[in-house]
mmCIF file of C-alpha atoms in Angstrom:
data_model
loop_
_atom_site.group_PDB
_atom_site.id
_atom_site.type_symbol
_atom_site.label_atom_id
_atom_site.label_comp_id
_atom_site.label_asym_id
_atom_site.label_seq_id
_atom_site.Cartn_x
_atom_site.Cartn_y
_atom_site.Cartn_z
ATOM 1 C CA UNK A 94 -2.756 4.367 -17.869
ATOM 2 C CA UNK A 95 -4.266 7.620 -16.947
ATOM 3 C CA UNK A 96 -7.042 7.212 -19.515
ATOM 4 C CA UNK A 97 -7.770 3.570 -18.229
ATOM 5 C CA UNK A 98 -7.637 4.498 -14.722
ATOM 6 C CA UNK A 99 -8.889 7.851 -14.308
ATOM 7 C CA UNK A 100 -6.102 8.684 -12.719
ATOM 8 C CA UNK A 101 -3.896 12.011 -13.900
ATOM 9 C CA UNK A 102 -0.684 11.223 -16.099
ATOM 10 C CA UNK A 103 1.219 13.335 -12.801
ATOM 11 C CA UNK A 104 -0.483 11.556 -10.404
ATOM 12 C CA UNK A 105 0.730 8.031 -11.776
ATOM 13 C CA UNK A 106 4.476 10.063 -12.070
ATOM 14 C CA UNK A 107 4.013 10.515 -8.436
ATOM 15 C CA UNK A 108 2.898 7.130 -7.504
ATOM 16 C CA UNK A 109 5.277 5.219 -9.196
ATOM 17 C CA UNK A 110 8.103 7.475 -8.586
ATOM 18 C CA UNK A 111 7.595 7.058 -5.078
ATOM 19 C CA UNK A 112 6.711 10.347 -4.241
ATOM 20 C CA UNK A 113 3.069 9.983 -2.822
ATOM 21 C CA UNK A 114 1.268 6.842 -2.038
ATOM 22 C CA UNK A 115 -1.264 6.049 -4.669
ATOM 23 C CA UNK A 116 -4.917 5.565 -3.095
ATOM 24 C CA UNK A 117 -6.786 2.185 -2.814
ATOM 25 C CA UNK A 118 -9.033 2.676 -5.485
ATOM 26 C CA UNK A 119 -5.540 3.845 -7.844
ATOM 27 C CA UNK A 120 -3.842 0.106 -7.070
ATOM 28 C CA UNK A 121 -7.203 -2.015 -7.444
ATOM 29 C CA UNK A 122 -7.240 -0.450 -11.013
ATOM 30 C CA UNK A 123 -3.748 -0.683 -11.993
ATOM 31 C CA UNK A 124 -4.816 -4.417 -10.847
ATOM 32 C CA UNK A 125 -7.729 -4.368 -13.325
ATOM 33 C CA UNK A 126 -5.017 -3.012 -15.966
ATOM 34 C CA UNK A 127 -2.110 -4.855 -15.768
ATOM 35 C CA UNK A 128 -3.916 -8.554 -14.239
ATOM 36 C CA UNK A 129 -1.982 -8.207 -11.246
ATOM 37 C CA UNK A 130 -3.139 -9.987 -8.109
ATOM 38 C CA UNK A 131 -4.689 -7.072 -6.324
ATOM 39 C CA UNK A 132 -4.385 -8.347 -2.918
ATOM 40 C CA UNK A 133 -0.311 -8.111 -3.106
ATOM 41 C CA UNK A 134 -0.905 -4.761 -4.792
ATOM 42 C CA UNK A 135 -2.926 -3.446 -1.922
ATOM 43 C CA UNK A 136 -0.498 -5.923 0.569
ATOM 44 C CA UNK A 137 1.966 -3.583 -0.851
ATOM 45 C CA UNK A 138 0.467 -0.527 -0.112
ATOM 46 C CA UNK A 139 -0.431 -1.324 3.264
ATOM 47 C CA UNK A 140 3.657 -1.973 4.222
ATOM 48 C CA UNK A 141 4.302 1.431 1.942
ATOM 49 C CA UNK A 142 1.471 3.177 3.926
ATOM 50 C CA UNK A 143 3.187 1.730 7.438
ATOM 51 C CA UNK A 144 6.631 2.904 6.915
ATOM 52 C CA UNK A 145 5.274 6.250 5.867
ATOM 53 C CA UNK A 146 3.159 6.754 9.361
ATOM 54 C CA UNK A 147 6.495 5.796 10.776
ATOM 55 C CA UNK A 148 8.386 8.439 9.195
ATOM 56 C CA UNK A 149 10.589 5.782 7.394
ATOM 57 C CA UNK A 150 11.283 4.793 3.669
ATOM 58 C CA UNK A 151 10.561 1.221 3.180
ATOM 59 C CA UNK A 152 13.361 -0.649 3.261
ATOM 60 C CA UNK A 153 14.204 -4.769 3.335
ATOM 61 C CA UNK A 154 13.604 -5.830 7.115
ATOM 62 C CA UNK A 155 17.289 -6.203 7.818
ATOM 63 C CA UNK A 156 18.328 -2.814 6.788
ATOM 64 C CA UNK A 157 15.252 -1.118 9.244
ATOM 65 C CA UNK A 158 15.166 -3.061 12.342
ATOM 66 C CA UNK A 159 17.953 -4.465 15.173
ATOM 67 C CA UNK A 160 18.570 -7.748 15.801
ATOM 68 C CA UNK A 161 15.316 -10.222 17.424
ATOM 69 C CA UNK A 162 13.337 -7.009 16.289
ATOM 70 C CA UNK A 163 9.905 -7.755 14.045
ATOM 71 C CA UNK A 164 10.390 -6.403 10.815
ATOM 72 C CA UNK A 165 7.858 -3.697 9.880
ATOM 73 C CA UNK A 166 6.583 -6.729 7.464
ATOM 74 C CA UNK A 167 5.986 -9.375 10.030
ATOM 75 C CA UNK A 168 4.195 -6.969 12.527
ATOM 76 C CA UNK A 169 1.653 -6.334 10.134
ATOM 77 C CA UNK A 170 1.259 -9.428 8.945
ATOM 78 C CA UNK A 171 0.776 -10.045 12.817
ATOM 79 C CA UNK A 172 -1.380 -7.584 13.137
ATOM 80 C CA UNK A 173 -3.697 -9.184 10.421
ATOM 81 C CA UNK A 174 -3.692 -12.540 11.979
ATOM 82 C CA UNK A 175 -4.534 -11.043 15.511
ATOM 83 C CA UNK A 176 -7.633 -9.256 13.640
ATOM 84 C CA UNK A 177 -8.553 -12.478 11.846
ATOM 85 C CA UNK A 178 -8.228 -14.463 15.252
ATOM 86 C CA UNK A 179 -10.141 -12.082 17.026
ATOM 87 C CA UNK A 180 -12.560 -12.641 14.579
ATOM 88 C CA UNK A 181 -13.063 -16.167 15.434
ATOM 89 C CA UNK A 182 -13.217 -16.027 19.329
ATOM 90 C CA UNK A 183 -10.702 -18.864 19.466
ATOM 91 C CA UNK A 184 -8.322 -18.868 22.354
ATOM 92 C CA UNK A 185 -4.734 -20.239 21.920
ATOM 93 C CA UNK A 186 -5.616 -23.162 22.867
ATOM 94 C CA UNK A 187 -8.124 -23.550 20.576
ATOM 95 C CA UNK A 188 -6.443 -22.794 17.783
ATOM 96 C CA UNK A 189 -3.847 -25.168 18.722
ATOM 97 C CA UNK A 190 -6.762 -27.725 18.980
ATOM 98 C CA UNK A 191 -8.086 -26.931 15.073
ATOM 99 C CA UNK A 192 -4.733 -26.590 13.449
ATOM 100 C CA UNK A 193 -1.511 -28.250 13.362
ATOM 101 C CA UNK A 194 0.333 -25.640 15.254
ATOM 102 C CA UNK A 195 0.795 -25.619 19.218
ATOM 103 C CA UNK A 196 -0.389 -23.081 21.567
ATOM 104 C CA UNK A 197 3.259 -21.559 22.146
ATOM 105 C CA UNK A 198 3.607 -21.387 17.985
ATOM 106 C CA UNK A 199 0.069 -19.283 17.727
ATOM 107 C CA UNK A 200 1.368 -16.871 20.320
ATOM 108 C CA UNK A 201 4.904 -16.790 18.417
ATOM 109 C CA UNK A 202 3.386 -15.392 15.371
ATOM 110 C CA UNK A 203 0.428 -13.160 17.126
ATOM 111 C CA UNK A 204 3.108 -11.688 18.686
ATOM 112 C CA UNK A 205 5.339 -11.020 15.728
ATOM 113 C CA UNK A 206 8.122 -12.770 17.763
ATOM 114 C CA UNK A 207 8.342 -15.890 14.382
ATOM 115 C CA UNK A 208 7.207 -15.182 11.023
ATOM 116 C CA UNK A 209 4.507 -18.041 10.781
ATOM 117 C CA UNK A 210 4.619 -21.032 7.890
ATOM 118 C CA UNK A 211 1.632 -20.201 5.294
ATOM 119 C CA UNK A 212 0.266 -23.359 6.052
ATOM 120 C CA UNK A 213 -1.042 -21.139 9.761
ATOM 121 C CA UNK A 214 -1.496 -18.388 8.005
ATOM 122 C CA UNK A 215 -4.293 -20.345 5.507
ATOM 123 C CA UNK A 216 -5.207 -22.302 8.645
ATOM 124 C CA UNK A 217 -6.411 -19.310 10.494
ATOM 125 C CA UNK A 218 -7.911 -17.655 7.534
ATOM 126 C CA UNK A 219 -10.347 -20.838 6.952
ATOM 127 C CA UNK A 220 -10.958 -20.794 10.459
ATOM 128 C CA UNK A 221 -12.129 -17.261 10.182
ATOM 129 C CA UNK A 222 -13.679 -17.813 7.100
ATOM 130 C CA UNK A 223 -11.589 -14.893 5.098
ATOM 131 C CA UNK A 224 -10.602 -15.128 2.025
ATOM 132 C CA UNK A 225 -6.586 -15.879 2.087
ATOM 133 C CA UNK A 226 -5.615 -13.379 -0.727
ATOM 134 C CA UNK A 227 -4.732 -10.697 1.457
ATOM 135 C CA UNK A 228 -2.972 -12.727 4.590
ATOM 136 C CA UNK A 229 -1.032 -14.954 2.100
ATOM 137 C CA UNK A 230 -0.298 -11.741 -0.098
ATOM 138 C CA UNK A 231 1.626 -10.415 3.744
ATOM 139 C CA UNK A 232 3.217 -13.524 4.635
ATOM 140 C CA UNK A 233 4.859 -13.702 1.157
ATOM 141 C CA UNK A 234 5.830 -10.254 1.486
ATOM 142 C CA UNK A 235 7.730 -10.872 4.773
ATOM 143 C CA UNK A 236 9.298 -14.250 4.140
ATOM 144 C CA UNK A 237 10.381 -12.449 1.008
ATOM 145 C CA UNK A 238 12.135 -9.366 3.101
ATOM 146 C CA UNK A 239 13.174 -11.831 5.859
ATOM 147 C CA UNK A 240 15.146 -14.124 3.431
ATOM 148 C CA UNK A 241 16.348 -11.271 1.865
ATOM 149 C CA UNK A 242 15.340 -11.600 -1.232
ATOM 150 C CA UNK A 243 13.792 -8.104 -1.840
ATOM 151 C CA UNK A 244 16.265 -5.154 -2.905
ATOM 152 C CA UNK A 245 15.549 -1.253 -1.491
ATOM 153 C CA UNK A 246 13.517 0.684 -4.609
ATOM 154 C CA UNK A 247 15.542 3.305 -5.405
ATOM 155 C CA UNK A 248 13.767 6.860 -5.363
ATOM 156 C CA UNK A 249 14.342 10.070 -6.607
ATOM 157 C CA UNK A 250 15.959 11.358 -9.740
ATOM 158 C CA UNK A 251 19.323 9.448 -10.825
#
């Protein structure tokens, strides 16, 4: 990997021991290398990245947060969508008017307060005219710690 990456044979030890977060350009080529979808890579390392700025491990979204808390997950993924609706100077109500999804449901997942269904997630992502990689790479991410179906990454030396 390190001669494919130009990367260091410690740094990769580092990076995918956990240690130290790897940097963008480090994930979009162990993309390249392995054919790995590098918007979940970099999805990834934007969560990673998160929890690190607060001090935290990541961790599944039940084990981190208290009840009717967002999970670290589903505030970013907010985050994103609040960007991308920014982006198309759409009010609530008209997003509710171009999509599916009511006025109350947009400000649900803005908010943080509902993890949206991808459907709204692609919705507002055409409507912004962004590609959907990235957003949809989030949304999985979440619904994936929300339903529990991602297990802690153990780190350190066994």
């Amino acid at each position: 990997m390190a001669t494919k990456t130009g990367y260091s044979t410690k740094s990769w030890e580092r990076y995918l021991g956990g240690r130290s977060l790897p940097p963008h350009d480090a994930v979009e080529a162990m993309a390249r290398l392995t054919g790995e979808d590098p918007a979940r890579l970099l999805a990834l390392r934007e969560i990673a990245a998160a929890g690190r700025q607060r001090h935290q491990p990541f961790a599944p979204a039940a084990e981190t947060t208290a009840p009717g808390t967002p999970s670290l997950e589903r505030t970013i993924l907010a985050a994103a969508l609040r960007e991308l609706k920014t982006r198309t100077s759409l009010s609530l109500a008209g997003l509710a008017e171009r999509t599916a999804y009511s006025r109350s449901s947009w400000h649900r997942c803005l908010t943080g307060t509902t993890l949206p269904p991808r459907r709204a997630v692609e919705d507002l992502c055409r409507l912004a005219d962004e590609p959907p990689g990235r957003c949809l790479a989030l949304w999985e991410i979440a619904e994936s710690a929300e339903s529990g179906r991602t297990t802690r990454a153990k780190t350190g030396p066994r």
